[in-house]
Tab-separated table of C-alpha atoms in Angstrom:
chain	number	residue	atom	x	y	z
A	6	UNK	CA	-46.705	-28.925	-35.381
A	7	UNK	CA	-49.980	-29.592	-34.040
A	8	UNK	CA	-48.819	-30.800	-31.159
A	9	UNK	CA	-46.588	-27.969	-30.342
A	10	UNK	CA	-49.317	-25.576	-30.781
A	11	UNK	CA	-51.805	-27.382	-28.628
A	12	UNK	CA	-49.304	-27.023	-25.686
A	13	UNK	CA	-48.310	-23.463	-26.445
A	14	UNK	CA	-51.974	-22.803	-26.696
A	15	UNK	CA	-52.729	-24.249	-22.901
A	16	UNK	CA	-49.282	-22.436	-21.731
A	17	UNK	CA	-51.073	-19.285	-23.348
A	18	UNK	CA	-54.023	-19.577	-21.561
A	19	UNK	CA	-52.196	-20.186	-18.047
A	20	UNK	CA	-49.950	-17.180	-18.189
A	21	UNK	CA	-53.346	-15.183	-19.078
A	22	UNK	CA	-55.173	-16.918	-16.011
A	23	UNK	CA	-52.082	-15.689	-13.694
A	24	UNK	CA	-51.948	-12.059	-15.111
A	25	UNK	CA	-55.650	-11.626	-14.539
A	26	UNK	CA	-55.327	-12.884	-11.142
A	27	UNK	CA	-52.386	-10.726	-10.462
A	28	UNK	CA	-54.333	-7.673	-11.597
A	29	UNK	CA	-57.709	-8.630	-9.963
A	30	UNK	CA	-55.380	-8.419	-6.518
A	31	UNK	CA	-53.246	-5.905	-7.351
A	32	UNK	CA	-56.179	-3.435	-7.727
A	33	UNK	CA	-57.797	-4.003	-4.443
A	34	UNK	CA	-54.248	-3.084	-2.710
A	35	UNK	CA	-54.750	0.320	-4.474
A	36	UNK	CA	-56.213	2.855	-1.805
A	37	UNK	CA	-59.127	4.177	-3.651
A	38	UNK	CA	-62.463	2.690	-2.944
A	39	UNK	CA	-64.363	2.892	-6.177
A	40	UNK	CA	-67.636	1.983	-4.165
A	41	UNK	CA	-67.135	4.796	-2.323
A	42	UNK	CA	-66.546	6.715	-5.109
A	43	UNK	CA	-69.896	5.763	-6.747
A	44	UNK	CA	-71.285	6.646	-3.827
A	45	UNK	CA	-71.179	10.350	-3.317
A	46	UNK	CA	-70.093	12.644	-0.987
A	47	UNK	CA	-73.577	12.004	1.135
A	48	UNK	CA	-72.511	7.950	1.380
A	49	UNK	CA	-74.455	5.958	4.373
A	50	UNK	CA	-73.318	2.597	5.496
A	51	UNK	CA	-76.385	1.550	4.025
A	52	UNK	CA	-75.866	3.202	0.612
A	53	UNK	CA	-72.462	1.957	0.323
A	54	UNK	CA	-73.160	-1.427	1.075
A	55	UNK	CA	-75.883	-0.921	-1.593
A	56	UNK	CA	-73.623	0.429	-4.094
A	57	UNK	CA	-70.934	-2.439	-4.034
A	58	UNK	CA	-73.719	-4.895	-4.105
A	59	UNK	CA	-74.517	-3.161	-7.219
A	60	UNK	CA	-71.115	-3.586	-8.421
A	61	UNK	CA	-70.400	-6.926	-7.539
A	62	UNK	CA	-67.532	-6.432	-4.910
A	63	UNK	CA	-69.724	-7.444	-2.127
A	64	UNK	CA	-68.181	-11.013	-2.506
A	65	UNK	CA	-64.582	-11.950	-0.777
A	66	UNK	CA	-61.679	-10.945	-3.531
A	67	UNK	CA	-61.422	-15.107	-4.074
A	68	UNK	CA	-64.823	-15.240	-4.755
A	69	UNK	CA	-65.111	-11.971	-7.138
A	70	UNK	CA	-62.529	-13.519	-9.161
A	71	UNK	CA	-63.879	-16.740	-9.338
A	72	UNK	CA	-67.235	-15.166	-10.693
A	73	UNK	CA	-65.059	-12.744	-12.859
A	74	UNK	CA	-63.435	-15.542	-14.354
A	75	UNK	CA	-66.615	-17.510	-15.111
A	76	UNK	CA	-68.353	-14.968	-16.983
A	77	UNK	CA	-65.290	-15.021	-19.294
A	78	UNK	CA	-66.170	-18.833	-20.389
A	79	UNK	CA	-69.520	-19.484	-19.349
A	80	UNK	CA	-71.733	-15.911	-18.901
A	81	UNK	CA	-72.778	-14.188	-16.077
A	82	UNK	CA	-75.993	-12.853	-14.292
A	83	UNK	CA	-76.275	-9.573	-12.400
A	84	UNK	CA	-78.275	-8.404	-10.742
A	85	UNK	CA	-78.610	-5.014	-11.739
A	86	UNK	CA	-78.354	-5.322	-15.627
A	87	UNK	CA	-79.242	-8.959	-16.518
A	88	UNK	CA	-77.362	-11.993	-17.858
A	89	UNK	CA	-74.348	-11.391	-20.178
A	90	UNK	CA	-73.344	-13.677	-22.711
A	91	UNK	CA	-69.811	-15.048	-22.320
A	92	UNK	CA	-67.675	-14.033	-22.664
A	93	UNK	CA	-68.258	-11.481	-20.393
A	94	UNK	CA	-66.037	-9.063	-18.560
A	95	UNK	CA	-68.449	-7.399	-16.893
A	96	UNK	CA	-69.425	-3.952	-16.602
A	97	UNK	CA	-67.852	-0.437	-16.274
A	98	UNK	CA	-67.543	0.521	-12.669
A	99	UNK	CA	-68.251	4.293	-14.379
A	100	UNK	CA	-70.530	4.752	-17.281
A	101	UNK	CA	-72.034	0.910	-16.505
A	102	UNK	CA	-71.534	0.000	-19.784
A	103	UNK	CA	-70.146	-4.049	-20.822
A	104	UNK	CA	-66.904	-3.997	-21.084
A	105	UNK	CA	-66.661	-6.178	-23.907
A	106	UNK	CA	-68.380	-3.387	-26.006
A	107	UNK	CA	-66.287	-0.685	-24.350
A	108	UNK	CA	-63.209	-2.554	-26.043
A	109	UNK	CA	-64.462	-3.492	-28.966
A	110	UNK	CA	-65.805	0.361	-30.237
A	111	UNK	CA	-62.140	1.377	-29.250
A	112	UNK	CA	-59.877	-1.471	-30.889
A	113	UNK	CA	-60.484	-0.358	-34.548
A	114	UNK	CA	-58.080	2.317	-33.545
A	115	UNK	CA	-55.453	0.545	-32.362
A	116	UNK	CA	-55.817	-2.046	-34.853
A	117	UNK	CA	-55.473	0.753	-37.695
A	118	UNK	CA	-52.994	2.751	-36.037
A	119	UNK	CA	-50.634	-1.215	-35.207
A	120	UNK	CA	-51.280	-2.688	-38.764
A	121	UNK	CA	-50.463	0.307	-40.931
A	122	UNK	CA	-47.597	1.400	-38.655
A	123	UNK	CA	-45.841	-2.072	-39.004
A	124	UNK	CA	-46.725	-2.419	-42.611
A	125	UNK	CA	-44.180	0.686	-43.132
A	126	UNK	CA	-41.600	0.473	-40.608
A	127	UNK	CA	-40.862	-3.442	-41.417
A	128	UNK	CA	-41.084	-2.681	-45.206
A	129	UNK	CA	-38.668	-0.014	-45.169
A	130	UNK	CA	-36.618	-0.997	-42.026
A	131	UNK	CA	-36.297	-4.325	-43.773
A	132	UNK	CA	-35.438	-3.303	-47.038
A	133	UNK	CA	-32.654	-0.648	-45.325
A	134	UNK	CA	-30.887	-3.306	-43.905
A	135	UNK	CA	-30.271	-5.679	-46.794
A	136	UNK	CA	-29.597	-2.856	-48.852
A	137	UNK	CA	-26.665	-2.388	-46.048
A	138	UNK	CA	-25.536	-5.605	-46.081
A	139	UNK	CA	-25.325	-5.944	-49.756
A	140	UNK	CA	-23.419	-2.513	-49.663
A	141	UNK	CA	-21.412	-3.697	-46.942
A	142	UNK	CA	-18.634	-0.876	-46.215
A	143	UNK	CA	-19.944	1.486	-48.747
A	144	UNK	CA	-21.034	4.700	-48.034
A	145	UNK	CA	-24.701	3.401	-48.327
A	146	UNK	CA	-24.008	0.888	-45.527
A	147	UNK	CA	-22.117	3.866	-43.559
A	148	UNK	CA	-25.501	6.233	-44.192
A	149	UNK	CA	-28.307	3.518	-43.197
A	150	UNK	CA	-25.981	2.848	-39.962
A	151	UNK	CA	-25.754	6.388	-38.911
A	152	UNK	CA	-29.455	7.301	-39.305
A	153	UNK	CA	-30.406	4.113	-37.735
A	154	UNK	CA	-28.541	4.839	-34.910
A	155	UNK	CA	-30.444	8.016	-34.495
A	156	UNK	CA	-33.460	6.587	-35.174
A	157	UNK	CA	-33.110	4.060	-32.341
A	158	UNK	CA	-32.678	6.796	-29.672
A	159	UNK	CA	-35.222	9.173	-30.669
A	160	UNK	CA	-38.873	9.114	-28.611
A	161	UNK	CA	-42.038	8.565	-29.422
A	162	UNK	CA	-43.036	11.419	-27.055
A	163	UNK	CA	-40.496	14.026	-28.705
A	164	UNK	CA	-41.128	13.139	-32.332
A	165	UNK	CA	-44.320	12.827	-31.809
A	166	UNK	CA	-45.325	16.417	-30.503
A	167	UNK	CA	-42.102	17.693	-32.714
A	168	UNK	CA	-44.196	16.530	-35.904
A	169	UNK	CA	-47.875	17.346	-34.626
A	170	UNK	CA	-46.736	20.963	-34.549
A	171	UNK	CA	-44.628	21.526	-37.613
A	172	UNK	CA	-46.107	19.019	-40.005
A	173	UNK	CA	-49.930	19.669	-39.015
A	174	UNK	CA	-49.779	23.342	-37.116
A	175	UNK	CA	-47.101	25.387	-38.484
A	176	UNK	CA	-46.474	24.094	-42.204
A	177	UNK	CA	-50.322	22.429	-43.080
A	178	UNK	CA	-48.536	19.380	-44.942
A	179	UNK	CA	-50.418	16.499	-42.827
A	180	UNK	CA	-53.754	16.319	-41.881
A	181	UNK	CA	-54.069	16.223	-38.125
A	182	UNK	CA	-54.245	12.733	-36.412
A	183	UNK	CA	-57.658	11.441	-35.958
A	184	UNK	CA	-59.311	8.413	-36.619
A	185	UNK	CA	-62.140	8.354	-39.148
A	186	UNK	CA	-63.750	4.278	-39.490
A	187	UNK	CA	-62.486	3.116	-43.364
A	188	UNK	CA	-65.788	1.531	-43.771
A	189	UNK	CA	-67.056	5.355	-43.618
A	190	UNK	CA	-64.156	7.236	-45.609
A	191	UNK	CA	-61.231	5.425	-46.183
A	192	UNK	CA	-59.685	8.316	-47.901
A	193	UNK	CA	-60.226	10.560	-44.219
A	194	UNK	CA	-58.883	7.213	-42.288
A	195	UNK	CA	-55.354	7.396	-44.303
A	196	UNK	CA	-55.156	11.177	-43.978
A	197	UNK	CA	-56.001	10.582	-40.146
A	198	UNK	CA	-53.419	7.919	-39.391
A	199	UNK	CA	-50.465	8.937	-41.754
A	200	UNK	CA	-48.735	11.075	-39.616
A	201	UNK	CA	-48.841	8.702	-36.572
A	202	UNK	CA	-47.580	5.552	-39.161
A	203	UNK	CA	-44.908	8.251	-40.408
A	204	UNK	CA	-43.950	9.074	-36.706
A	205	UNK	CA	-43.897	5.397	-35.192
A	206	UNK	CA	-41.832	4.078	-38.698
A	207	UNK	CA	-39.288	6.158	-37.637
A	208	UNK	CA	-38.800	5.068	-34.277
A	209	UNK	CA	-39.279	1.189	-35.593
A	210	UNK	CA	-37.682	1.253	-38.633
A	211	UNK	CA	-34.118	1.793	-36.548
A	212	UNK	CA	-34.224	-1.551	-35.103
A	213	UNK	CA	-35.249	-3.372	-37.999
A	214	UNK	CA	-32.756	-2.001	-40.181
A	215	UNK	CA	-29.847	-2.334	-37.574
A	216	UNK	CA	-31.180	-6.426	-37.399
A	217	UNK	CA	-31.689	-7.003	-41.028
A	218	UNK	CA	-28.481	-5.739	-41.787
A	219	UNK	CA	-26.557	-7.600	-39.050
A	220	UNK	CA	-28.511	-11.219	-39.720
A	221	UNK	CA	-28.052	-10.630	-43.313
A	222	UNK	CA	-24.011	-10.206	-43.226
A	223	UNK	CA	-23.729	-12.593	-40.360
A	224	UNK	CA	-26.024	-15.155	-42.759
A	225	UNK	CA	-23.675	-14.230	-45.998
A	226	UNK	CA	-20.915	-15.655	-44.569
A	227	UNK	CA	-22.461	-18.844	-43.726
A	228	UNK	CA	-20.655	-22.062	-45.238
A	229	UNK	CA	-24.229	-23.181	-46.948
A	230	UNK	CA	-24.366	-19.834	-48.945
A	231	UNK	CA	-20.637	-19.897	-49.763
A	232	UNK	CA	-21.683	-23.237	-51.118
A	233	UNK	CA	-24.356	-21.930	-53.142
A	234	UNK	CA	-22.285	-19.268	-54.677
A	235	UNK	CA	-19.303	-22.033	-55.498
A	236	UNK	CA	-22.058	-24.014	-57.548
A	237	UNK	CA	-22.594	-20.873	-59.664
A	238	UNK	CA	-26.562	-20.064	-58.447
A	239	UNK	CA	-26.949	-16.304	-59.561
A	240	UNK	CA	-26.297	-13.516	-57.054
A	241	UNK	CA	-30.087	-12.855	-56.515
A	242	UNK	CA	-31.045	-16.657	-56.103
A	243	UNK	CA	-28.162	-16.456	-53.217
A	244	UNK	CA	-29.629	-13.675	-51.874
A	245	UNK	CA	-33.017	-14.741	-51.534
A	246	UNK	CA	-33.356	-17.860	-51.279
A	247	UNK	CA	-30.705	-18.883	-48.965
A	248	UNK	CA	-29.159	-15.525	-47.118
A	249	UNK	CA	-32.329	-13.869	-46.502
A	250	UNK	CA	-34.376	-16.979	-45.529
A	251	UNK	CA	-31.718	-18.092	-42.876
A	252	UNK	CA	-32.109	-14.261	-41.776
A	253	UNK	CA	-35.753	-13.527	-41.113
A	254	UNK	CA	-35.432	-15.744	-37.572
A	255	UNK	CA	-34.867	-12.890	-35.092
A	256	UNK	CA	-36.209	-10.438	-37.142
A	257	UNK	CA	-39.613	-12.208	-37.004
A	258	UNK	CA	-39.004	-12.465	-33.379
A	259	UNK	CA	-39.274	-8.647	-32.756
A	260	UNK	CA	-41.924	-8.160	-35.414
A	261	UNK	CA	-44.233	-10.467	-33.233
A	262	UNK	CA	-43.286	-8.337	-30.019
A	263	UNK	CA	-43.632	-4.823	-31.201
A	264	UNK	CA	-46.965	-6.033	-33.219
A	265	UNK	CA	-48.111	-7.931	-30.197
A	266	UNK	CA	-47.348	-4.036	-27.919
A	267	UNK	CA	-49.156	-2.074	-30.437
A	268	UNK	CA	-51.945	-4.097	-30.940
A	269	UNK	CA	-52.020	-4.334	-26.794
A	270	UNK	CA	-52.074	-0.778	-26.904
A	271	UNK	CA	-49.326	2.186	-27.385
A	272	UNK	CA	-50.523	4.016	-24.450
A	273	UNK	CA	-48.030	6.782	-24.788
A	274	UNK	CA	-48.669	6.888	-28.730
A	275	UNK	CA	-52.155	7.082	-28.623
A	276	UNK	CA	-51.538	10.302	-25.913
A	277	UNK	CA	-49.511	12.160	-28.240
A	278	UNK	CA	-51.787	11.771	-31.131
A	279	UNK	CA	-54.829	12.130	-29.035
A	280	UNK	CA	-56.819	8.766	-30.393
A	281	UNK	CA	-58.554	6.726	-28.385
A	282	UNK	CA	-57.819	3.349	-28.411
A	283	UNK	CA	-56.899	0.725	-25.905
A	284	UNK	CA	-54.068	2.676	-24.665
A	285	UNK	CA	-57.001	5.624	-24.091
A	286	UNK	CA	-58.618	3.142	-22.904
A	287	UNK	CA	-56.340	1.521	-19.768
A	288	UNK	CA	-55.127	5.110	-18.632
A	289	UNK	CA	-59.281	5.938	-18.174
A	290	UNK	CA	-59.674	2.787	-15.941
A	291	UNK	CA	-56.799	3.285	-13.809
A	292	UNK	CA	-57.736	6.794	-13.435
A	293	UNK	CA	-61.779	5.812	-12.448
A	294	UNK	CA	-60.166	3.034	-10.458
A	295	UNK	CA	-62.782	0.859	-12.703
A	296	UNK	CA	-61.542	-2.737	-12.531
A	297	UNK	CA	-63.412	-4.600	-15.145
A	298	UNK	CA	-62.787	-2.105	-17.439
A	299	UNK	CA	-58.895	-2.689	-16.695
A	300	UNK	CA	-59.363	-6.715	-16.557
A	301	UNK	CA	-60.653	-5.946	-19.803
A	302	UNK	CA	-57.584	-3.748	-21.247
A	303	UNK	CA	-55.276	-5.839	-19.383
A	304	UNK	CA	-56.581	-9.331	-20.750
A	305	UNK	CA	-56.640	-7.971	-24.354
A	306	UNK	CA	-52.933	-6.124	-24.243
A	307	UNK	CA	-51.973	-9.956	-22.798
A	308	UNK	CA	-53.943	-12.124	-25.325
A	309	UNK	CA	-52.119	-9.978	-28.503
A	310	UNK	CA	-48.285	-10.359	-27.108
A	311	UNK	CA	-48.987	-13.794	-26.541
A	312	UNK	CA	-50.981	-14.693	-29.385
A	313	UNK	CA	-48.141	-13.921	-31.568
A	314	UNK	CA	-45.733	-15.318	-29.952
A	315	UNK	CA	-47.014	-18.239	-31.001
A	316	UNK	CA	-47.482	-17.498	-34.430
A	317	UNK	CA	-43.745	-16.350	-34.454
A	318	UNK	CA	-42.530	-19.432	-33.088
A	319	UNK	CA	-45.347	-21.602	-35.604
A	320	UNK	CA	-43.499	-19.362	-38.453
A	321	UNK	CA	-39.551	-20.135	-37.331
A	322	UNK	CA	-40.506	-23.630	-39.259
A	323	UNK	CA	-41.620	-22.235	-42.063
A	324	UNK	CA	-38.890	-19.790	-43.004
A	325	UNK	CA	-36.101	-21.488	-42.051
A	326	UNK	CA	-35.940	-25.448	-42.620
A	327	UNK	CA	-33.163	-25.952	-39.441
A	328	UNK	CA	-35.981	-25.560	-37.544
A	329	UNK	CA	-38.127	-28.093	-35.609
A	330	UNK	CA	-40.792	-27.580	-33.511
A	331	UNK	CA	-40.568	-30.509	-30.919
């Protein structure tokens, strides 16, 4: 195990060193000049040369980079605002601000908005689908099929702005999103997020209940639980202890993806609801043209999806025993 995670930990950190590098080029074929754009409409050679000086893109692209990248481990001194302590990812191209900060005041949203999202839309999506399987061809089964179905082709972006206005404008039943630290009023943080965790469970919960229902009749039909049942283990024991362990596999899988995209930030969820969070956060740089600020988003959105990858394949092991890491 510790072997396995060492080397998925140095694959990690070269597919993280080729996405930065791929986004530190990509920006400079962009056509906007964000020196120029710090410069002002009354821009002089000499002021412009003055400005990216100021902004560290002086340097070659190669070289920028290689400074960039630096900072990350080691820190990095500018010359306009000092050293920063690694790991650094520099300063905002608009407000001047570190980056590192910028990210950090906004990530309490998206953590709050990922975490208590997936807490509801695996618990229920999960617990639909076994109660499916076990009510295989039943008009249970038939109901949880149909609505996930629906639920699997709806969008964010129309259930979203369907709910803001009925639930929040028209009918006063939620409170309207926001979000409100739960170190300051954790009461005001659920009201805040509970329509957005209501909204995003619905378009989850589809998928999970479609793939806990399918694993768990594929998995009941397996010779080892036949076997089970033959020895006379209880109907529950079966159940859990053999049918839905075998089952969890792919349905971890996903869990670790859609976790992994909401913690790198729902950009088009945190537009509906109007919180700003790293998904705020990426559209602003790529509208200011401000590339440490989208190193910064880009890094983070990379470093969650892969992160738990990891973990998902590190949990395979531990939920089902056919498993071996090599």
């Amino acid at each position: 195990m510790l072997r396995f995670l060492v080397r998925r930990t140095f694959g990690a950190l070269v597919i993280l060193l080729i996405i930065s590098a791929f986004t530190f080029v990509l920006f400079y074929v962009a056509p906007r000049d964000p020196a120029r754009a710090a410069c002002g409409k009354i821009c002089t050679p000499e002021t412009l040369a003055l400005v990216k000086h100021n902004l560290g893109i002086a340097d070659p692209v190669p070289v920028q980079y290689w400074h960039w990248l630096v900072g990350v481990f080691a820190g990095r001194d500018y010359h306009s605002f000092g050293h920063c302590p690694a790991p650094c990812l520099g300063y905002s191209f608009t407000n001047q601000e570190p980056v590192l900060g910028t990210i950090l005041s906004d990530f309490p949203t998206t953590i709050s908005l990922s975490v208590g999202s997936a807490a509801v839309f695996v618990v229920f999506g999960v617990g639909a689908g076994m109660l499916a399987a076990v009510k295989q061809g039943r008009m249970l089964d038939k109901v949880a099929s149909s609505a996930s179905l629906i639920g699997s082709s709806l969008q964010i972006y129309i259930v979203g702005v369907v709910a803001v206005y009925y639930l929040t404008d028209q009918w006063h039943l939620l409170s309207r999103p926001q979000y409100v630290p739960i170190t300051q009023d954790p009461a005001a943080w659920f009201r805040g997020l509970l329509l957005p965790w209501i909204v995003l469970a619905i378009i989850f919960t589809a998928n999970y209940t479609r793939m806990a229902r399918s694993q768990l009749v594929e998995t009941l039909s397996e010779d080892y639980v036949r076997t089970a049942r033959a020895k006379g283990l209880s109907r529950r024991t079966v159940f859990f202890r053999f049918a839905w362990r075998g089952a969890m596999g792919p349905i971890v899988t996903i869990f670790g993806l859609d976790i992994g995209y909401l913690l790198g930030g729902a950009i088009i969820t945190e537009q509906v609801f109007s919180l700003h969070g790293i998904g705020a956060l990426s559209i602003k740089a790529v509208q200011n043209n401000d590339l440490p600020l989208l190193l910064g988003v880009v890094l983070v959105a990379a470093t969650a999806i892969v992160v738990f990858n990891i973990i998902v394949d590190a949990v395979y092991a531990l939920i089902d025993p056919r498993v071996r890491l090599a």
